[in-house]
Amino acid sequence: MLLCVLCLTQAPAQAGEVHAFNGSRVKGCQLDGKAYTCGNLPSSAWDDSMAIANGYSVHIRSSISPGWDYGVSMSGSARLSSGGSINLNGINPEKIRISGGSFDAAGEFSLTRPVRVTANVTAGSMTLGGEAGFQITGNMVSKGAVSVATSAIVNGSVSGGQVTVGSSVRISGGLAGTGAVSIGSSTTIGAGVSGSSITADSSVTVTGNVASAGEVSIGSSGIVNGSVSGAQVTTNSSVKISGSVTATGKVSIGSSSTVGADVTGTSITTDASVTITGTVKASDVLTVGSHSTIRGPVSGTNSITLNSPSTIVGTVSSKGPITIGSHANIDGAISGTVVTTGSPVTLKGDIVATSRFTLASGSTVNGNITSPEIEMYAASSIVTGKVTASTYLTMGHAVRINGDVDTGQLKLEASDALINGNAAVDFATLYWHGRVSEKIFCKKGTRPGYCDCVDNQSDYPVNTANGPRCEAPKPAAGALDHFLISHDGSGSVCAPESVTVAACANADCSSKFTGGAQVKLFPGNVSADTGSTGTVKATVSRHTVGSETLRLTSGGTTPVRCIRSTPGENSVNSCDMSFAGAGFEIEVQPFRAGESIQAIIKAREKSDNTDSCVAKFKEQTIDVEYSCAYVRPGTGGEALNVTGGSGIALACAAGKAQTLATSFDRYGDAKVTLAYEDAGELGLKAKSGEVEGEATFGVAPYKFGLTPPAGPIHAGDTFDVAVSALSKNNKVTANFDKAKLPPSATMTNISLNCVRPVGAIAGQLTKKAFEFGEGKATAAVSWNEAGSLQLTAKTETTFLNTGLDTVGSTQATNGTDHCTSVGPVIPKYFLVEQFNEPRKPLDFFYAGEPIPVKVTAMNAAGQATENYSDGIVSQTVTLTAYDKEGKTANPNGGVLGSATIAASAFAKGVARANPTYSSPAGANGKRLPLAPGVMRLRAQNADNTVGSGGDDSHEKAQPEIRSGRLRIATLFGRAGSTLDLPVTVEYWSGASWLLNNRDDFTIVPAAAIAQTSHAHANGSGAKPKTQVFSDLKLDGGKAKLPVQGDAAGWIDIAFNLGIDTTHDQSCLKADPIRTSAGAKLPWLQSLGGCADPSGRATFGIFAPESKRIIHMREVFN
């Protein structure tokens, strides 16, 4: 082979040959009909050209790569195909005249020059555009990768395997990839986009649907005139989607975005100021950002969080908790387990919370509310609708309900809480100026004219205009058979006589009517209520000696029967009672179980001269028979101990009398000491001959004993506290039992007494109503903070109207600080998030680059535990790296650095850290690049009691990690020209280094750009002047560094990417000028020996490969 090259010093050659493929013979090619087949590209001279006419096809068996002056023209349906690749980048753009036809390359098709062509392209892979002015009209189909460079225009569709589109590209048709699709910023797609995964940078416009079986990510200010679907869908801020968003996994919508139809996913999260017109349905967790608006129903199976303020025009439903931020406006029904609101909110619709509903201050509700537990915090909330709370309803200061209330325990806090309607309650406590405008219906009954179900502290008397007015429920028709009065047949004119009234539900009174019945007893005109037990102890009285028939009235014609029980005789229907002229008056003050109290026995007899009674047994010691009876409840097991000189133990169940010598003073009064180890109401009877008398008195529990569980306890989790009603001697008072006593008697509240450490906030104690049985109860309690605490139990009312309450607190088992008796209470879990907002839309970091992370110690309700601070309650936390699924530690063999968070770093439950992830150093100290991969960060405290738990909703910091490097190109140009040195950032794909077009944020400071100027050896000796650079910011992973050369020579450029050094680590032979500072971008240094990138701008000296070739010919012998 002879090769002859005529260089620039030779004379120009004549114009080359035009190889016309129009039916004419072409050397080296065969023609079959209208199809040519050639071994190589026809060429007899350096400036030959080929022209393919309409209707003809040309197939070149080898690859096609014409030189600078080779011309190519096609029109109509002309076709050019290659058994290899087609590369038209070496042709002078002016020599390319393609107005129609198609290309087909088995290998790569590459056209990057600034040309306008019209042709369809089919290839094994494809590279389009690269220089300004590129435009192709036709459909692009590739079996492999497709790359469309920045600012290219494609008037047609593009499809391939992996498709990469640069920034500011215009594609009039659709974009489809069987692999990943990446779209650069400011690109316009005229139809739908599909791919195994889809990533669109900022300001991308798609007119059509965006669909993927994998992840979809849409950059800020993107526009999709259609629907978006994928396994996971993420949008950045200010994105507009006219259709729906559907994901089989998570959906994340950036701030100020709009969606024109439904949004569906497993967990759905929106940032602030998002507008959605349609249904939002999350099969797991739904979180709506502040200032967002959803015009449609929303649902989140496990939980819903609406940050403040949010507007929902539709229903809100969840099978879990719902948290509604302040200033929210919801126009629709709400349903969940625990519904909590911020202050204030406006809710227009019925609310159903299966566990608890909390309404913050200043709120408005137009609708009915139903929940077992309801709390309405002070102040000034207004509810218009019926409120039903089966367990309790608490209304704070100035809260108003315009409607009826049906609840168990009602509490109107001070002051001015108001119910404009009726209230049906088990028990109500009205504090200062608390009012019910209509009637209070006591579900357990009340005496006529009384409010036995109300603890009235309102300062408004009962049965006044503003005070409570109560009624008992009417007995069910036919349920009350008759009343039965039990008595012993005898009394005294000097003291009231006790009788027992039973409301009977059947003929033999073996079944009691428990609906409550009000009666008046005669003689004496005493009111009584049989209540929920069906029986009541009452008194009759008469002031003249003689016999009288016992009787009662109940507002109806219910029959009355009597039974007279005396030793050895029971007489049915004996209602007569004899009132003797002498008797005992017994005075007993209420006391607490286990204490001793003096009872005064007053012996009195009718005066012979007046109607009054005078002392009897003056200064005498006589035998008195004492007996006792259980009144409320009617059963028991403890004896009543009576002491007066000697002592006796009375068995109240048997009612058997015992004799005790009793000494009376000159006033006819005797004193005996009583002691009782249980709680309830007892009857004591004294009898000596014909003189007798009796009295009832109450005995309250001495204290409560509280036993919390052993710590640690997780904040917000419900834990059980065992509460026991005890005597002074620590015996359980078994008769302190809700089933045996009136409802209000055993009502007890658990409260927070104090917390530790000193200075810790009290947080919020949540508790459920609990009931005592046999003197014992279990209180379900939760605390939303971290630390230790003391709990106190106290009865809500005085016991059986005795004026005695019962109190008890948890006690420290070690030491004397009882404020540490419950706990420690520790966070439920750690929430791990990224907090670098400018980088958040990109969601990737370079290997070795600090990842700003926020770790928050959370309670079970998803709130920060503020006491987890300052190393007092907080502990050291360690971060570890896992793969995206959270199963494999240290994915891709990387190492997490700066992974320890000091306990002192936590403030109000929040700590920040900047871990890095990179490959480990090898034996030679070098590091290998990491393949791209998503890493999730996991947090764990020092004693392994609190962690992020591998839960997606707890481990939100899941950045993609890419190994990166910066590159500076080398260019040649004329002296006096300006060269734009290409600067690119690349990432390691796992097989090669590729352009990282997702980097729109890296900035190389001007102070970190080092440069050295050199003069050309054959020139004047003058060096090109060094440059004054500005900061260099990458866009789509690229930038241009302008370098001007005013003289022949070259300028070496290096970027000092180090942190503290002022000297770059490039491989330039000459030592560049020191920089004033490093760029602090060490993660973009190369992993080899030449860590910092360098390049060269050469002026007036051309590289050999750039010298113009005038003529080249190959001759084959």
Short mmCIF file of C-alpha atoms in Angstrom, two decimals, residues 43-337:
data_model
loop_
_atom_site.label_atom_id
_atom_site.label_comp_id
_atom_site.label_asym_id
_atom_site.label_seq_id
_atom_site.Cartn_x
_atom_site.Cartn_y
_atom_site.Cartn_z
CA SER A 43 -13.69 7.36 -2.10
CA SER A 44 -11.14 8.21 -4.77
CA ALA A 45 -10.09 11.58 -3.35
CA TRP A 46 -10.09 13.42 -0.03
CA ASP A 47 -13.00 15.63 -1.09
CA ASP A 48 -15.22 13.02 -2.72
CA SER A 49 -18.89 12.93 -1.92
CA MET A 50 -21.78 10.55 -2.14
CA ALA A 51 -25.35 11.34 -3.15
CA ILE A 52 -28.14 8.83 -2.59
CA ALA A 53 -31.21 9.53 -4.66
CA ASN A 54 -34.82 9.11 -3.63
CA GLY A 55 -35.81 5.44 -3.59
CA TYR A 56 -32.24 4.03 -3.46
CA SER A 57 -30.47 2.31 -0.60
CA VAL A 58 -26.75 1.92 0.04
CA HIS A 59 -25.33 -0.71 2.39
CA ILE A 60 -21.69 -0.44 3.46
CA ARG A 61 -20.39 -3.65 4.96
CA SER A 62 -17.75 -1.86 7.04
CA SER A 63 -18.09 1.06 9.41
CA ILE A 64 -18.68 4.50 7.92
CA SER A 65 -16.56 7.42 9.12
CA PRO A 66 -16.05 10.06 6.37
CA GLY A 67 -13.36 12.75 6.62
CA TRP A 68 -13.72 16.53 6.87
CA ASP A 69 -14.27 17.30 3.19
CA TYR A 70 -16.29 14.22 2.29
CA GLY A 71 -19.83 15.18 1.34
CA VAL A 72 -22.99 13.23 2.03
CA SER A 73 -26.37 14.04 0.54
CA MET A 74 -29.66 12.16 0.73
CA SER A 75 -33.28 12.94 -0.06
CA GLY A 76 -36.74 11.39 -0.21
CA SER A 77 -36.62 7.74 0.84
CA ALA A 78 -32.89 7.30 0.40
CA ARG A 79 -31.28 4.88 2.82
CA LEU A 80 -27.70 4.48 4.08
CA SER A 81 -26.88 1.41 6.19
CA SER A 82 -23.74 -0.07 7.65
CA GLY A 83 -22.70 -3.46 8.93
CA GLY A 84 -20.68 -1.55 11.51
CA SER A 85 -21.09 1.98 12.82
CA ILE A 86 -21.93 5.25 11.13
CA ASN A 87 -19.95 8.26 12.38
CA LEU A 88 -20.60 11.52 10.54
CA ASN A 89 -18.80 13.71 13.07
CA GLY A 90 -15.66 14.10 10.95
CA ILE A 91 -17.51 15.79 8.08
CA ASN A 92 -17.58 19.50 7.56
CA PRO A 93 -21.16 20.43 8.47
CA GLU A 94 -21.49 22.30 5.19
CA LYS A 95 -20.91 19.00 3.32
CA ILE A 96 -23.89 17.30 4.96
CA ARG A 97 -27.10 17.76 2.91
CA ILE A 98 -29.70 15.28 4.08
CA SER A 99 -33.29 16.32 3.39
CA GLY A 100 -34.89 12.90 3.67
CA GLY A 101 -34.27 9.17 3.99
CA SER A 102 -32.96 6.96 6.76
CA PHE A 103 -29.86 5.54 8.42
CA ASP A 104 -29.41 2.00 9.71
CA ALA A 105 -26.26 1.02 11.62
CA ALA A 106 -25.61 -2.35 13.20
CA GLY A 107 -23.27 -0.54 15.56
CA GLU A 108 -23.33 3.04 16.80
CA PHE A 109 -24.80 5.95 14.87
CA SER A 110 -23.09 9.22 15.79
CA LEU A 111 -23.89 12.69 14.53
CA THR A 112 -22.86 15.57 16.76
CA ARG A 113 -22.03 18.37 14.28
CA PRO A 114 -24.11 21.59 14.05
CA VAL A 115 -26.25 20.39 11.13
CA ARG A 116 -29.90 20.09 10.21
CA VAL A 117 -30.87 16.78 8.65
CA THR A 118 -34.10 14.95 7.93
CA ALA A 119 -33.86 11.19 8.31
CA ASN A 120 -35.09 8.30 10.39
CA VAL A 121 -32.30 6.50 12.27
CA THR A 122 -32.07 2.86 13.40
CA ALA A 123 -28.90 1.75 15.16
CA GLY A 124 -27.33 -0.53 17.73
CA SER A 125 -26.58 2.58 19.80
CA MET A 126 -26.86 6.27 19.12
CA THR A 127 -25.14 9.58 19.91
CA LEU A 128 -26.92 12.73 18.72
CA GLY A 129 -25.87 16.34 19.02
CA GLY A 130 -23.03 17.94 20.88
CA GLU A 131 -22.60 21.28 19.18
CA ALA A 132 -25.05 24.16 18.99
CA GLY A 133 -27.30 24.08 15.95
CA PHE A 134 -27.85 20.33 15.75
CA GLN A 135 -31.33 19.36 14.52
CA ILE A 136 -32.63 16.10 13.12
CA THR A 137 -36.12 15.42 11.81
CA GLY A 138 -37.15 11.81 12.05
CA ASN A 139 -37.69 8.95 14.45
CA MET A 140 -34.66 7.62 16.34
CA VAL A 141 -34.70 3.88 17.18
CA SER A 142 -31.82 2.18 18.97
CA LYS A 143 -31.36 -1.34 20.25
CA GLY A 144 -28.90 -0.07 22.84
CA ALA A 145 -27.93 3.15 24.51
CA VAL A 146 -29.03 6.56 23.20
CA SER A 147 -27.33 9.85 24.07
CA VAL A 148 -28.89 13.15 22.98
CA ALA A 149 -26.59 16.06 23.78
CA THR A 150 -27.40 19.47 25.19
CA SER A 151 -29.50 21.82 23.00
CA ALA A 152 -30.14 19.17 20.34
CA ILE A 153 -33.46 19.20 18.48
CA VAL A 154 -35.18 15.98 17.42
CA ASN A 155 -38.35 16.42 15.41
CA GLY A 156 -39.62 12.93 16.06
CA SER A 157 -39.54 10.20 18.67
CA VAL A 158 -36.55 8.62 20.40
CA SER A 159 -36.35 5.04 21.71
CA GLY A 160 -33.60 2.73 22.86
CA GLY A 161 -32.19 0.78 25.74
CA GLN A 162 -30.63 3.25 28.17
CA VAL A 163 -31.54 6.77 27.04
CA THR A 164 -29.67 9.86 28.18
CA VAL A 165 -30.92 13.30 27.10
CA GLY A 166 -28.91 16.43 27.85
CA SER A 167 -30.21 19.81 28.90
CA SER A 168 -32.26 22.16 26.71
CA VAL A 169 -33.11 19.39 24.24
CA ARG A 170 -36.32 19.48 22.19
CA ILE A 171 -37.92 16.18 21.16
CA SER A 172 -41.24 16.58 19.38
CA GLY A 173 -42.29 12.95 19.82
CA GLY A 174 -42.14 10.39 22.57
CA LEU A 175 -39.13 9.13 24.52
CA ALA A 176 -38.92 5.42 25.35
CA GLY A 177 -36.22 3.25 26.87
CA THR A 178 -36.17 -0.40 27.81
CA GLY A 179 -33.54 0.67 30.34
CA ALA A 180 -33.03 3.81 32.42
CA VAL A 181 -34.09 7.16 30.93
CA SER A 182 -32.33 10.36 32.03
CA ILE A 183 -33.54 13.78 30.84
CA GLY A 184 -31.50 16.92 31.31
CA SER A 185 -32.76 20.28 32.50
CA SER A 186 -34.96 22.57 30.37
CA THR A 187 -35.70 19.76 27.92
CA THR A 188 -39.04 19.47 26.09
CA ILE A 189 -40.61 16.12 25.14
CA GLY A 190 -43.64 16.28 22.84
CA ALA A 191 -45.22 12.95 23.80
CA GLY A 192 -45.02 10.31 26.52
CA VAL A 193 -41.91 9.02 28.28
CA SER A 194 -41.32 5.41 29.36
CA GLY A 195 -38.37 3.51 30.76
CA SER A 196 -37.26 1.02 33.41
CA SER A 197 -36.51 4.10 35.51
CA ILE A 198 -36.93 7.77 34.62
CA THR A 199 -34.97 10.75 35.91
CA ALA A 200 -35.83 14.25 34.72
CA ASP A 201 -33.78 17.25 35.82
CA SER A 202 -35.21 20.70 36.43
CA SER A 203 -37.58 22.54 34.04
CA VAL A 204 -38.34 19.50 31.89
CA THR A 205 -41.64 19.60 29.96
CA VAL A 206 -43.38 16.38 28.87
CA THR A 207 -46.60 16.45 26.85
CA GLY A 208 -47.87 12.96 27.55
CA ASN A 209 -47.75 10.29 30.24
CA VAL A 210 -44.59 9.40 32.16
CA ALA A 211 -44.59 5.67 32.93
CA SER A 212 -42.02 3.31 34.42
CA ALA A 213 -41.92 -0.03 36.16
CA GLY A 214 -39.16 1.42 38.34
CA GLU A 215 -38.42 4.76 39.97
CA VAL A 216 -39.53 8.09 38.50
CA SER A 217 -37.85 11.34 39.55
CA ILE A 218 -38.94 14.72 38.18
CA GLY A 219 -36.78 17.77 38.83
CA SER A 220 -37.89 21.18 39.98
CA SER A 221 -40.18 23.29 37.76
CA GLY A 222 -40.93 20.26 35.60
CA ILE A 223 -44.21 20.06 33.67
CA VAL A 224 -46.02 16.85 32.75
CA ASN A 225 -49.15 17.28 30.66
CA GLY A 226 -50.34 13.80 31.50
CA SER A 227 -50.13 11.16 34.22
CA VAL A 228 -47.08 9.81 36.07
CA SER A 229 -46.68 6.20 37.21
CA GLY A 230 -43.86 4.09 38.59
CA ALA A 231 -42.70 1.86 41.40
CA GLN A 232 -41.62 5.01 43.28
CA VAL A 233 -42.39 8.57 42.20
CA THR A 234 -40.44 11.59 43.42
CA THR A 235 -40.90 15.17 42.28
CA ASN A 236 -38.94 18.21 43.29
CA SER A 237 -40.34 21.69 43.86
CA SER A 238 -42.72 23.58 41.57
CA VAL A 239 -43.60 20.57 39.40
CA LYS A 240 -46.90 20.64 37.48
CA ILE A 241 -48.61 17.35 36.62
CA SER A 242 -51.97 17.64 34.87
CA GLY A 243 -52.94 14.01 35.39
CA SER A 244 -52.67 11.43 38.13
CA VAL A 245 -49.66 10.13 40.07
CA THR A 246 -49.61 6.38 40.73
CA ALA A 247 -46.89 4.37 42.45
CA THR A 248 -46.72 0.80 43.69
CA GLY A 249 -44.35 2.16 46.32
CA LYS A 250 -43.61 5.58 47.81
CA VAL A 251 -44.69 8.96 46.40
CA SER A 252 -42.87 12.17 47.32
CA ILE A 253 -44.09 15.49 45.91
CA GLY A 254 -41.90 18.57 46.22
CA SER A 255 -42.96 22.00 47.44
CA SER A 256 -45.20 24.30 45.38
CA SER A 257 -46.11 21.44 43.01
CA THR A 258 -49.55 20.78 41.52
CA VAL A 259 -51.21 17.50 40.56
CA GLY A 260 -54.41 17.61 38.53
CA ALA A 261 -55.84 14.20 39.43
CA ASP A 262 -55.58 11.34 41.93
CA VAL A 263 -52.39 10.41 43.83
CA THR A 264 -51.93 6.76 44.88
CA GLY A 265 -49.03 5.00 46.61
CA THR A 266 -47.92 3.10 49.68
CA SER A 267 -46.54 6.04 51.65
CA ILE A 268 -47.22 9.50 50.25
CA THR A 269 -45.35 12.63 51.34
CA THR A 270 -45.86 16.16 50.06
CA ASP A 271 -43.71 19.15 50.83
CA ALA A 272 -45.11 22.63 51.51
CA SER A 273 -47.63 24.43 49.26
CA VAL A 274 -48.62 21.41 47.18
CA THR A 275 -52.00 21.45 45.40
CA ILE A 276 -53.71 18.19 44.44
CA THR A 277 -57.08 18.10 42.66
CA GLY A 278 -58.24 14.56 43.23
CA THR A 279 -58.22 11.67 45.69
CA VAL A 280 -55.06 10.96 47.70
CA LYS A 281 -54.81 7.34 48.80
CA ALA A 282 -51.85 5.93 50.75
CA SER A 283 -51.91 2.25 51.69
CA ASP A 284 -49.38 3.01 54.45
CA VAL A 285 -48.57 6.55 55.67
CA LEU A 286 -49.73 9.92 54.33
CA THR A 287 -47.90 13.15 55.21
CA VAL A 288 -49.15 16.46 53.77
CA GLY A 289 -46.83 19.47 53.91
CA SER A 290 -47.72 22.90 55.24
CA HIS A 291 -49.83 25.31 53.16
CA SER A 292 -50.96 22.43 50.95
CA THR A 293 -54.42 22.02 49.42
CA ILE A 294 -56.10 18.75 48.46
CA ARG A 295 -59.39 18.98 46.61
CA GLY A 296 -60.62 15.47 47.20
CA PRO A 297 -60.80 12.77 49.87
CA VAL A 298 -57.55 11.62 51.50
CA SER A 299 -56.77 8.32 53.18
CA GLY A 300 -53.74 6.76 54.83
CA THR A 301 -54.19 3.23 56.10
CA ASN A 302 -51.66 3.41 58.94
CA SER A 303 -51.48 7.13 59.72
CA ILE A 304 -52.12 10.63 58.35
CA THR A 305 -50.21 13.79 59.23
CA LEU A 306 -51.50 17.14 57.94
CA ASN A 307 -48.91 19.81 58.65
CA SER A 308 -49.96 23.37 59.37
CA PRO A 309 -51.77 24.84 57.66
CA SER A 310 -53.47 22.41 55.27
CA THR A 311 -56.76 22.60 53.36
CA ILE A 312 -58.64 19.40 52.57
CA VAL A 313 -61.87 19.57 50.57
CA GLY A 314 -63.02 16.02 51.19
CA THR A 315 -63.03 13.29 53.80
CA VAL A 316 -59.97 12.28 55.84
CA SER A 317 -59.86 8.61 56.85
CA SER A 318 -57.31 6.25 58.40
CA LYS A 319 -57.19 2.99 60.29
CA GLY A 320 -54.48 4.59 62.41
CA PRO A 321 -53.78 7.98 64.03
CA ILE A 322 -54.50 11.32 62.33
CA THR A 323 -52.54 14.45 63.25
CA ILE A 324 -53.98 17.75 62.01
CA GLY A 325 -51.69 20.78 62.15
CA SER A 326 -52.68 24.26 63.24
CA HIS A 327 -54.80 26.46 60.97
CA ALA A 328 -55.96 23.44 59.00
CA ASN A 329 -59.31 23.64 57.19
CA ILE A 330 -61.04 20.33 56.48
CA ASP A 331 -64.36 20.26 54.65
CA GLY A 332 -65.37 16.63 55.12
CA ALA A 333 -65.78 13.83 57.64
CA ILE A 334 -62.75 12.59 59.63
CA SER A 335 -62.22 9.05 60.90
CA GLY A 336 -59.23 7.41 62.60
CA THR A 337 -58.06 5.82 65.83
#
